[in-house]
Every structure is written in C-alpha cells, then in structure tokens.
CSV table of C-alpha atoms and ligand atoms in Angstrom, one decimal:
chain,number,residue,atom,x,y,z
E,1,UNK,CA,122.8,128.4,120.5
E,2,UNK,CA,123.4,125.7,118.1
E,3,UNK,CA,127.2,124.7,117.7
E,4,UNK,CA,128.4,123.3,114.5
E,5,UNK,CA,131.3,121.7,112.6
E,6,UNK,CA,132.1,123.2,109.7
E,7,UNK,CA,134.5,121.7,107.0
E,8,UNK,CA,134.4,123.5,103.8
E,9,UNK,CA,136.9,120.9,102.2
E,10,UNK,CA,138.7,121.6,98.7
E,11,UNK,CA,137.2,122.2,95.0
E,12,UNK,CA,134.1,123.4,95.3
E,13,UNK,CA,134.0,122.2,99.0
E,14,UNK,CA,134.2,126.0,100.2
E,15,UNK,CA,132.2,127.8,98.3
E,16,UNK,CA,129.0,125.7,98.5
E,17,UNK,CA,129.6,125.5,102.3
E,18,UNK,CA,130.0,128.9,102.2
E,19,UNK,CA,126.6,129.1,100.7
E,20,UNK,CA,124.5,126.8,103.0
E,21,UNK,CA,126.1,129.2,106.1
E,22,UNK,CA,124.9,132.2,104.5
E,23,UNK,CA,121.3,130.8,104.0
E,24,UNK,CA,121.1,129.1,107.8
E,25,UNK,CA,122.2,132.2,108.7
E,26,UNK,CA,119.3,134.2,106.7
E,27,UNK,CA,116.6,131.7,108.8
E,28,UNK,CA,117.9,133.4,112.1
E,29,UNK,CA,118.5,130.3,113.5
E,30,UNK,CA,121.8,131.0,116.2
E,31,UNK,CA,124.9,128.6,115.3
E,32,UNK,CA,128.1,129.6,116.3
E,33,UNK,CA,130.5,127.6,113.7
E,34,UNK,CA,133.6,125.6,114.7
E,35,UNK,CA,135.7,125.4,111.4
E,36,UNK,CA,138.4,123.8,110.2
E,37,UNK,CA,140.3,123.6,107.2
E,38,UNK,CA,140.5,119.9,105.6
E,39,UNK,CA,141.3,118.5,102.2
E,40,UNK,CA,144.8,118.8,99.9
E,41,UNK,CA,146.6,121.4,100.9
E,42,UNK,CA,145.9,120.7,104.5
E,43,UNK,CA,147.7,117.3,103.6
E,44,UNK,CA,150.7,119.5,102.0
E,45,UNK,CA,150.7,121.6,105.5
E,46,UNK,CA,150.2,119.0,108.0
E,47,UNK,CA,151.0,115.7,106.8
E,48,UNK,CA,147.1,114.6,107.3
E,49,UNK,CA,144.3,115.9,105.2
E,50,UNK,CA,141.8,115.5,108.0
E,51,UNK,CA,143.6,116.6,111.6
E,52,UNK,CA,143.3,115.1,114.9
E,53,UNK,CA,141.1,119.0,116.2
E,54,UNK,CA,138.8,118.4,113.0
E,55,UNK,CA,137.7,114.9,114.7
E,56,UNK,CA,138.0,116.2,118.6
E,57,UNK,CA,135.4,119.3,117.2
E,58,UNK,CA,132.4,116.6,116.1
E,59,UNK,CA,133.2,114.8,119.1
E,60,UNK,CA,132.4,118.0,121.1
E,61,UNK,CA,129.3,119.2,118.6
E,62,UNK,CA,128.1,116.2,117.8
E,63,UNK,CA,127.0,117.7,114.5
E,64,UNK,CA,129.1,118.8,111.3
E,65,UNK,CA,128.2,120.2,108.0
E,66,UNK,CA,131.0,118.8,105.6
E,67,UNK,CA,132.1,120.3,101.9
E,68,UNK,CA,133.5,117.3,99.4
E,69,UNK,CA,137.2,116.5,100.2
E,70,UNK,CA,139.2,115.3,97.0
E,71,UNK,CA,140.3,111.7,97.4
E,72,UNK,CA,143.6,110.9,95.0
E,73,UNK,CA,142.8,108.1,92.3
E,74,UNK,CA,144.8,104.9,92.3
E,75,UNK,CA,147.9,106.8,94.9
E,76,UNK,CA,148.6,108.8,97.7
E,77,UNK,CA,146.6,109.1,100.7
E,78,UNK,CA,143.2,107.2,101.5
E,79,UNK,CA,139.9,109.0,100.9
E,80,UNK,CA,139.7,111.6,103.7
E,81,UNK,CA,135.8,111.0,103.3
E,82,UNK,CA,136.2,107.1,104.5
E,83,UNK,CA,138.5,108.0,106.9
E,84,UNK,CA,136.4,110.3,109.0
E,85,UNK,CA,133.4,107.9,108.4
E,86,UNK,CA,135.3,105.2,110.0
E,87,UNK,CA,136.8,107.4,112.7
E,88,UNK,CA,133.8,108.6,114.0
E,89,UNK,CA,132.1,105.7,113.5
E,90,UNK,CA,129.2,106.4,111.1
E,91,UNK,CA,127.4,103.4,109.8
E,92,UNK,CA,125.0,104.8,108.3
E,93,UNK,CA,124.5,107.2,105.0
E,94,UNK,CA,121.3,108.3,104.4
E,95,UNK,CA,120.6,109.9,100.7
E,96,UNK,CA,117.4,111.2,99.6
E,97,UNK,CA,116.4,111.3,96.1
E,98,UNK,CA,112.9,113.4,95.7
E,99,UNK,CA,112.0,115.2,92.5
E,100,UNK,CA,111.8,119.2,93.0
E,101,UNK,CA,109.2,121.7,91.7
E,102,UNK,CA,110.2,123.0,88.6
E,103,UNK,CA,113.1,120.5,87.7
E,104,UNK,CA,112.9,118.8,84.7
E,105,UNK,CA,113.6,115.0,84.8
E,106,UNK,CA,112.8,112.2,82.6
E,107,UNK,CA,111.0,111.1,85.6
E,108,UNK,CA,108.2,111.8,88.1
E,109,UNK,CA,106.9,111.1,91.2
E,110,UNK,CA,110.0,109.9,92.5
E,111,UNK,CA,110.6,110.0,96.3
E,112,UNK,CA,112.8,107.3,97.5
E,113,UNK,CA,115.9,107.2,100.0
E,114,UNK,CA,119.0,105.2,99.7
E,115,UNK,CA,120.4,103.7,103.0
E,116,UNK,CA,123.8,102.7,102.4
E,117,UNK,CA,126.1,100.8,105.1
E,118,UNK,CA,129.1,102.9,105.7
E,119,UNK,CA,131.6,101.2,107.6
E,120,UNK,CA,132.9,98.1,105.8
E,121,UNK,CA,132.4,96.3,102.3
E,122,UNK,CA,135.0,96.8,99.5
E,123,UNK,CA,135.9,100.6,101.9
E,124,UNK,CA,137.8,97.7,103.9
E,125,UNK,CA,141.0,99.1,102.3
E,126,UNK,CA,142.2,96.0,102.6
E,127,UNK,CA,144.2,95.6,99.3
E,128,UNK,CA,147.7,93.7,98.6
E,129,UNK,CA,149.4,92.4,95.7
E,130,UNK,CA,149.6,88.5,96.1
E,131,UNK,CA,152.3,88.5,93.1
E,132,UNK,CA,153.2,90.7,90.3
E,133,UNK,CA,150.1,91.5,88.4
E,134,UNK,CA,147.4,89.8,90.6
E,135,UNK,CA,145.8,91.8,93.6
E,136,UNK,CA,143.2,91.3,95.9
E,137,UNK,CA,140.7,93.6,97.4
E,138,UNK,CA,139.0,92.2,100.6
E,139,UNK,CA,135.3,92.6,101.2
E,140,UNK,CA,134.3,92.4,104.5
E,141,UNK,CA,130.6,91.9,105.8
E,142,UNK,CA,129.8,91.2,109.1
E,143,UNK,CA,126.5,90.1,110.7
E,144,UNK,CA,127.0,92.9,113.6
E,145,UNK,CA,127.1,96.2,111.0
E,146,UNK,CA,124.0,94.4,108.5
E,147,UNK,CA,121.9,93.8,111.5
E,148,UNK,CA,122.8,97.5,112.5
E,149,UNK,CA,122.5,98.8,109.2
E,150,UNK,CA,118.9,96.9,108.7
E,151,UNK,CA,117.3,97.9,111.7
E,152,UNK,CA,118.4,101.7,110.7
E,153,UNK,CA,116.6,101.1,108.0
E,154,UNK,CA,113.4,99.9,108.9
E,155,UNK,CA,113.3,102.6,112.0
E,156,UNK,CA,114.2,105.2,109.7
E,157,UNK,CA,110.8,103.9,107.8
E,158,UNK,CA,108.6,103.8,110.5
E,159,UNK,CA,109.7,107.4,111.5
E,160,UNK,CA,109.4,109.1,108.1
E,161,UNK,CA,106.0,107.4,107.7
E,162,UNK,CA,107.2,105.5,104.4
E,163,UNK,CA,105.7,101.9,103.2
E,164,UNK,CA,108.4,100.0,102.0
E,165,UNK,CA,112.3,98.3,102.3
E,166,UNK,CA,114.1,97.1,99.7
E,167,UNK,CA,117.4,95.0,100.6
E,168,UNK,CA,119.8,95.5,97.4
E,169,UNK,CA,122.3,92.3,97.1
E,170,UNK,CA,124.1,89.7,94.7
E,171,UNK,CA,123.5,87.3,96.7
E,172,UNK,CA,123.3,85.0,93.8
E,173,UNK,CA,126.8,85.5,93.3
E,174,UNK,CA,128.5,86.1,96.3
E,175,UNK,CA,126.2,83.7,98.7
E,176,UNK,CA,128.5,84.1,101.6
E,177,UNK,CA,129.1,87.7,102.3
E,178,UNK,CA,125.7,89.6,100.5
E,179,UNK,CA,124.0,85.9,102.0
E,180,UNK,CA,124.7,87.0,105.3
E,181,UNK,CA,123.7,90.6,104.6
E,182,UNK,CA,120.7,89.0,103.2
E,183,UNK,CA,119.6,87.0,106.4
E,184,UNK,CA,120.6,90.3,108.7
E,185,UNK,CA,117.5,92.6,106.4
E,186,UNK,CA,115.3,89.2,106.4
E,187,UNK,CA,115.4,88.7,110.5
E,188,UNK,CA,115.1,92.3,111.1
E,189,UNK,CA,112.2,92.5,108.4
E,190,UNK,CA,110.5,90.2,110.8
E,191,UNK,CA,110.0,92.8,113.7
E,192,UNK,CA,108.2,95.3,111.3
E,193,UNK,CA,105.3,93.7,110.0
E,194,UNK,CA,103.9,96.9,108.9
E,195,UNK,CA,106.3,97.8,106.5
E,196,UNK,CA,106.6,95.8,103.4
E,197,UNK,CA,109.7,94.2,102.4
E,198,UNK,CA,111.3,92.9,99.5
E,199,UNK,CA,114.7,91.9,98.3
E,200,UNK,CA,115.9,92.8,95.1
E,201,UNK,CA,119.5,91.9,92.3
E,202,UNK,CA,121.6,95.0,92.1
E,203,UNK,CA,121.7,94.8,88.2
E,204,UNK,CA,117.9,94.2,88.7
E,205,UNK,CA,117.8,97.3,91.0
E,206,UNK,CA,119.4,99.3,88.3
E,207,UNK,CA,117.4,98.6,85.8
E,208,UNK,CA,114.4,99.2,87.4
E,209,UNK,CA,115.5,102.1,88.8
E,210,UNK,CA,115.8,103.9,85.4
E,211,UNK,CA,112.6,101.9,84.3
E,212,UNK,CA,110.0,102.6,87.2
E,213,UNK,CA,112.0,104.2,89.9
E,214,UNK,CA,108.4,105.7,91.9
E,215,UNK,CA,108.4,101.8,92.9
E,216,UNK,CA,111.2,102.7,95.4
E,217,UNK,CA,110.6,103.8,99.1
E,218,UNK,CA,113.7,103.3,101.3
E,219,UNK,CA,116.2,101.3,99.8
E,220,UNK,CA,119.2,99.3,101.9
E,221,UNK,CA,122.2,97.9,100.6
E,222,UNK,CA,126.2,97.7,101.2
E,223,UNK,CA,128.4,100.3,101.0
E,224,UNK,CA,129.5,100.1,97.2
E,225,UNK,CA,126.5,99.3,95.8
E,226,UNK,CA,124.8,102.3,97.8
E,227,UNK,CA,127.8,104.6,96.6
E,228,UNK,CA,127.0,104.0,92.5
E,229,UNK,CA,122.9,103.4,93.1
E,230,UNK,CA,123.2,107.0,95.2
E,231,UNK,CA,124.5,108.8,92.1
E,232,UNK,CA,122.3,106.9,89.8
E,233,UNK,CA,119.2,108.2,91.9
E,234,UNK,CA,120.6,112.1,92.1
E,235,UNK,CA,120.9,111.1,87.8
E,236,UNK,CA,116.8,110.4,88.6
E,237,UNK,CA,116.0,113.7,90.1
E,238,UNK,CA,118.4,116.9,88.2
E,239,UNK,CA,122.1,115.8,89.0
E,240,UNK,CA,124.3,116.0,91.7
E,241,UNK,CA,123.7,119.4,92.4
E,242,UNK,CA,120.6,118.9,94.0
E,243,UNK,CA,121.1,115.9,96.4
E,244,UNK,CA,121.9,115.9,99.8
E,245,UNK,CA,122.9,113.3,102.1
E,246,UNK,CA,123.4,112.4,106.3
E,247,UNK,CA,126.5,110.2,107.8
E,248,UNK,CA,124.5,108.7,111.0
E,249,UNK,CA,126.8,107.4,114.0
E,250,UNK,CA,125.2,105.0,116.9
E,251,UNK,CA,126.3,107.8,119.0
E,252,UNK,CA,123.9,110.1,117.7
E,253,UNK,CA,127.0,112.2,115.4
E,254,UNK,CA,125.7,113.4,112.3
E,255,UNK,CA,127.9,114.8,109.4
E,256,UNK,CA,125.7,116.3,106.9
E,257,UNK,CA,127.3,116.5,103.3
E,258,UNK,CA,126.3,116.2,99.9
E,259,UNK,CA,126.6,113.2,97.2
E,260,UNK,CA,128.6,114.9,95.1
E,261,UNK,CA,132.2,115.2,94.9
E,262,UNK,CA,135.0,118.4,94.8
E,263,UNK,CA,133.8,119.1,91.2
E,264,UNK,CA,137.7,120.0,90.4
E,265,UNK,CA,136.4,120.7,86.8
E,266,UNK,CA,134.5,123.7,87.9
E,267,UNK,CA,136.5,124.4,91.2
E,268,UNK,CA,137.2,128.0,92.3
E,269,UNK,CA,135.0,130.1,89.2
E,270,UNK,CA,131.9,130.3,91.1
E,271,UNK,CA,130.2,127.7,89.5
E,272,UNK,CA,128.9,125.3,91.7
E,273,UNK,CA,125.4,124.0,92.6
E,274,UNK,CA,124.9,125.0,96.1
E,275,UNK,CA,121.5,123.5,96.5
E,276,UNK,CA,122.5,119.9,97.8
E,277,UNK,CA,124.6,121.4,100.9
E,278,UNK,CA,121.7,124.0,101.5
E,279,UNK,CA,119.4,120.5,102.0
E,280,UNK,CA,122.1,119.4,103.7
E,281,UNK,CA,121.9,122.2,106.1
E,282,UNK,CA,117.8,122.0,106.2
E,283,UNK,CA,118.5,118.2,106.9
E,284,UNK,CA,120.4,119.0,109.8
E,285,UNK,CA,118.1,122.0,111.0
E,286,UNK,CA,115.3,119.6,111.4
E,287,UNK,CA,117.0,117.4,113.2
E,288,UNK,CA,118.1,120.1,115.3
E,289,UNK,CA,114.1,120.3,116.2
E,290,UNK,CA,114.8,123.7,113.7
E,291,UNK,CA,111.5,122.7,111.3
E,292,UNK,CA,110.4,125.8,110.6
E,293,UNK,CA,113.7,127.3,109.8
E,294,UNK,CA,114.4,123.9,107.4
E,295,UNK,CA,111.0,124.5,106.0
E,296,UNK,CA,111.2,128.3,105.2
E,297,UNK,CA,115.0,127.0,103.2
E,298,UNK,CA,113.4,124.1,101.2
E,299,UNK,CA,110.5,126.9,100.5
E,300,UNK,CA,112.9,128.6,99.3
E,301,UNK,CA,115.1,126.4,96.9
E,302,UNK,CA,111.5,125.6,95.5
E,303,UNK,CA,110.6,129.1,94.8
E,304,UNK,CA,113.7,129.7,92.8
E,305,UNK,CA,113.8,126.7,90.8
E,306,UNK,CA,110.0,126.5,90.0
E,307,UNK,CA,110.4,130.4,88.5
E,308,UNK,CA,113.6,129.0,87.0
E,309,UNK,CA,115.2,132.2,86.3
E,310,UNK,CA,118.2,132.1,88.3
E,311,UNK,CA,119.4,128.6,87.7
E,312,UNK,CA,123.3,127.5,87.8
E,313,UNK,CA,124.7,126.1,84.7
E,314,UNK,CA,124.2,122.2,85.5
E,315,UNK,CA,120.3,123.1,85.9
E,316,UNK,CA,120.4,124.7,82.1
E,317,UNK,CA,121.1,128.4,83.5
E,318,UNK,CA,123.8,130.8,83.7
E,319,UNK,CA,123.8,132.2,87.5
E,320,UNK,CA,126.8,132.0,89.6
E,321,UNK,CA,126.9,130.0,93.1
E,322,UNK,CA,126.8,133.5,94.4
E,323,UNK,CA,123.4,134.4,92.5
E,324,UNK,CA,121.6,131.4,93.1
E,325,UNK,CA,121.8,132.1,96.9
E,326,UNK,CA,121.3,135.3,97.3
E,327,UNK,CA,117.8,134.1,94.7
E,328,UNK,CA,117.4,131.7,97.4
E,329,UNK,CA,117.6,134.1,100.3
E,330,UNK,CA,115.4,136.5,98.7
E,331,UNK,CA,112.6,133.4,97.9
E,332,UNK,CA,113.2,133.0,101.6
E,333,UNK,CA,111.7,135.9,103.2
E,334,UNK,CA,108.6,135.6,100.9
E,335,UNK,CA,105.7,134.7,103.2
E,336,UNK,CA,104.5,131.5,103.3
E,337,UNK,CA,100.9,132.1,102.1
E,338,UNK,CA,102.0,132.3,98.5
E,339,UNK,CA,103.5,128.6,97.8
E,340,UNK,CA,105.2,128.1,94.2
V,1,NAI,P1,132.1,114.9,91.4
V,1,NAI,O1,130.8,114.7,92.1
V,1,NAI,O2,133.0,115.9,92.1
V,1,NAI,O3,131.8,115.5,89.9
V,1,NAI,C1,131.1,114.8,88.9
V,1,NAI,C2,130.4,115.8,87.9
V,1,NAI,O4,129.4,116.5,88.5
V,1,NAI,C3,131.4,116.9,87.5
V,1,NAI,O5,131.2,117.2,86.1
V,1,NAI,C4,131.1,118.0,88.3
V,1,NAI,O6,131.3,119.3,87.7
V,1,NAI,C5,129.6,117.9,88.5
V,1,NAI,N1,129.1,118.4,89.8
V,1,NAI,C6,129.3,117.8,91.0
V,1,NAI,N2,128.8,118.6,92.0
V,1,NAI,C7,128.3,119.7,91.4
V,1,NAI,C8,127.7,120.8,91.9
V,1,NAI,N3,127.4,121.0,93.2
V,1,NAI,N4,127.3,121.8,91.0
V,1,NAI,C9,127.4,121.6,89.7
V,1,NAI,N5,128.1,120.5,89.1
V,1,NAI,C10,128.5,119.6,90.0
V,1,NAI,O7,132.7,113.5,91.1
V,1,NAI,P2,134.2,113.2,90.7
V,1,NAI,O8,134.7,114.1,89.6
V,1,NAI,O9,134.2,111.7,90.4
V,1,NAI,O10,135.1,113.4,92.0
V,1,NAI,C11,136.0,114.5,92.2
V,1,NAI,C12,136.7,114.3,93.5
V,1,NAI,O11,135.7,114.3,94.6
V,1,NAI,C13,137.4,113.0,93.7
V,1,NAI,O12,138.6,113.2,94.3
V,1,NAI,C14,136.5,112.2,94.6
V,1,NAI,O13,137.2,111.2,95.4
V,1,NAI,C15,135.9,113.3,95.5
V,1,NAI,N6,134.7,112.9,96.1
V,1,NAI,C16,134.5,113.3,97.4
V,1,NAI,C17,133.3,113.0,98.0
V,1,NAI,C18,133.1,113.5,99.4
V,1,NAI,O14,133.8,114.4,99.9
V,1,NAI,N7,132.1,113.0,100.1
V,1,NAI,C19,132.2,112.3,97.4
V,1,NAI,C20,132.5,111.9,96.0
V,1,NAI,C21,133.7,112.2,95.4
C-alpha cells in the first residue's frame, strides 16, 4: 500500500486534486491518503497556512500530491509554496512541457523539460527598505545548490535517455552570481561527455523558445528565470492546464503539483483543468515503480483530448472538471490495443 500526502490547497486546489485521486483510484493502484487542509483559510484558523502535521506527514510519506496554495501579492504572509519548498528542502523543480495528441498549438514536436533551482535566487525573501522609496531585494547563488542543481540535471538526462542541457543565465549582466552558476553547469558538464551542452541568454532563451522551441531537451536555470520560462513552455504546449510538475528533495521527498496557480478567477464553479494534477499523479505513479498504472492514465488523458469532445473551457470546450474526468476514466478502461 502506497501512502500519500495529499494537500488539496485553495481555489481550484481541491477540486483538481480531487480529480487526480478519483483517477489513481480508477488504476487500482492501493494508496491510502494522508490529507490535510492548507492554504487561506487555514491561515484565518491557525495562524499558519501550511501547519507543522502537513510537513511531519511528507516527512513520514516521503511523497505528496499538492493543489496550488494562493500566495498574497505585495502583503501578508510569504508564499506557502516557497515555504514548504524550503522546509523540506526541495532543490529541484522538474517541469515537463510535451505536446499532446489532439492539442492544438502553434507548435510541434516539442518535448523539452525545464529544471529549475528551487531553493535560493530572488525566493531569498530577503527584502528591506534601505530608505524611503528605495528597496533592495537580495539574490543569493551559491556554488553548493548550482553544483547540486547541475548535476540533477544532467542525471536526470542520462536517465530519461535525452541529448541535450542547456544552462539558462545573464551572465553578461550579472557576472558574479549567474557567473558562478555558470562555472557550477560548465564543471559538471565535464563528467557527461555524452550529453551535449550549451549555454544560452535568458532573453535569447525566450526568444528562441517561441521561435524554434523543438531545439530544447532539458533545460537548467535559477529559480526565477525557471518560474517565468516554465509558464512560457506550458504557453508552448495548450496552457497551464495541461502541465505538470515534480519538487525533488536530496532526501528522495517528492511533492508532485502542477505549474499553475489557485486560478481564483474560476475557483469553486467546476471549471478547472484537471489534466496537469492527473500527470502529476501519473508522474508520481511511475516513480512509485506504478508504470503501468501511469501509462493506462496518460492513455487516457490522450484518448479524451485526441476525440476532443469533452474538453474544459481553456482547451476551447464546455465540460466541467467533473466531466472531463469521469471522460478520462471512461478512456481509461479502454484496452490498450486500440491507441488514439
Ligand atoms: P494561475 O496559474 O492561478 O492562473 C493564471 C490563468 O490561468 C488564469 O486565467 C486561470 O484561470 C488559468 N488557469 C490556471 N490553471 C488552470 C486550470 N487548471 N484550468 C483552467 N484554467 C487555469 O496564476 P495567477 O492568477 O498568477 O495566480 C493565482 C494564485 O496562485 C496566486 O496567489 C499565486 O501566488 C498562486 N500560485 C500558486 C502556485 C502553487 O501553489 N504552486 C503556483 C503559481 C501561482
């Protein structure tokens, strides 16, 4: 038996988790959930949005499968999100951008993964007003968490059988802290001969990115730049909707959530895109050595949006969160000998 954390979170935090649970549950897969309430009106109750039994849970699991948590702009508390990154210690954010059958982009063959450094950068939080009207935001880069962040990388290559890493950096600009993250990709470059490496401008990146973005393969980069070039890339591939993504820890902790946010625009009215947590959840079964099971839900997510007749609103249809699940439950128990 499988045991998971499960944090629905606020906006639409709950009802897409709700959703990914329903389909691990339809794979038959056992997992007994642990789950905990987090998010606004946990803060309101407690004091904290994210409490002391939600960390002591992951701690015990080892493995969570996390709804967006809405993080207040410009006051109040810090982002929830950071805060369990940090706490937990989970350097690494793995997001994979791939286009899907039956999705129409602007783009195809596009199959890359973004690698982003979790634990420092700009997400210092170190911020203080030197004098009325001038502030200063520290960004912090050491040589320990690019080193750690690189070789992820480049392992993370060699296992998922992909060709290339790209470092993503101003170093041109800021030559001491993206240097350093600079030389910490180049030396670990070195050790994996058979993957080919280049580095590459973040404006450059961008560019590119919505020029030729089938040149990617696994990209690297610091924590800012990999949160904006993330939602760029789920832009690439049909939205936010669709994208999943993994928080690693050196531990071996794993909180699976998706790119997106709490969506408070569509919050509550059964509107939501389920289909990122649903990856989320077939991300986590096959590292739970669950293939099969994380097969039979990607098979499934395919079937419905090749047909493309129950589609939620953000993919240009009109089915509810509810519908597109139960669609993808139903594509589910297909067999397999009939692919879309
Ligand atoms: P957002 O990702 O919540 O929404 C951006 C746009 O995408 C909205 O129009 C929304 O309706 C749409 N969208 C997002 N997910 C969707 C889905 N599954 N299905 C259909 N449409 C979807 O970004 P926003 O508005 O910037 O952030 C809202 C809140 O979420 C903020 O408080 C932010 O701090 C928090 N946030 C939390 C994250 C996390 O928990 N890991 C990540 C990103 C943002």
């Amino acid at each position: 038996m499988l045991t998971v954390t499960l944090i629905p979170g606020d906006g639409i935090g709950p009802e897409v988790v709700e959703a990914a649970v329903r389909v691990v549950e339809a794979t038959g897969v056992p997992v007994q959930w642990e789950r905990f309430e987090a998010g606004t009106e946990v803060m309101n109750k407690y004091g904290t949005p994210l409490p002391d039994e939600v960390f002591n849970s992951v701690l015990r699991t080892r493995v969570a499968l996390k709804g967006p948590i809405t993080t207040p702009i410009g006051t109040g508390y810090s982002s929830p999100n950071v805060m369990l990154r940090k706490r937990l210690n989970l350097f690494a954010n793995v997001r994979p951008a791939k286009n899907l059958p039956g999705v129409r982009t602007r783009y195809e063959d596009v199959d890359l993964v973004v690698i982003r450094e979790n634990s420092e950068d700009l997400y210092s939080g170190l911020e203080h007003i030197v004098v009325p009207g001038v502030v200063e935001s520290l960004k912090v880069i050491t040589e320990r968490a690019s080193l750690r962040i690189a070789r992820f990388a480049f392992e993370y290559a060699v296992k998922h059988g992909r060709r290339k890493v790209t470092a993503v950096h101003k170093a041109n600009i800021m030559k001491l802290s993206d240097g350093l993250f600079l030389e910490c990709c180049r030396r670990v470059a070195r050790d994996y001969p058979q993957i080919e490496y280049e580095e590459l401008i973040v404006d450059n990146t961008c560019m590119q990115l919505v020029t030729r973005p089938e040149r990617f393969d696994v990209m690297v980069m610091e924590n800012l730049y990999g949160d904006i070039i993330s939602d760029l890339c789920a832009g690439l591939v049909g939205g936010l909707g669709l994208t999943p993504s993994a928080n690693v820890g050196e531990d071996g902790i794993v909180v699976y959530e998706a790119v997106h946010g709490s969506a408070p625009d569509i919050a509550g009215r059964n509107l939501a895109n389920p289909i990122a947590l649903i990856f989320c959840a077939a991300m986590m079964l096959d590292d739970q050595g669950q293939q099969e099971a994380a097969e039979r839900v990607r098979r499934g997510v395919y079937r419905v949006l090749s047909e493309g007749k129950v589609l939620t609103r953000d993919l240009g249809g009109t089915a509810t969160t509810t519908e597109i699940t139960d669609a993808i439950i139903a594509a589910m128990e297909q067999p397999s000998a009939s692919p879309a």
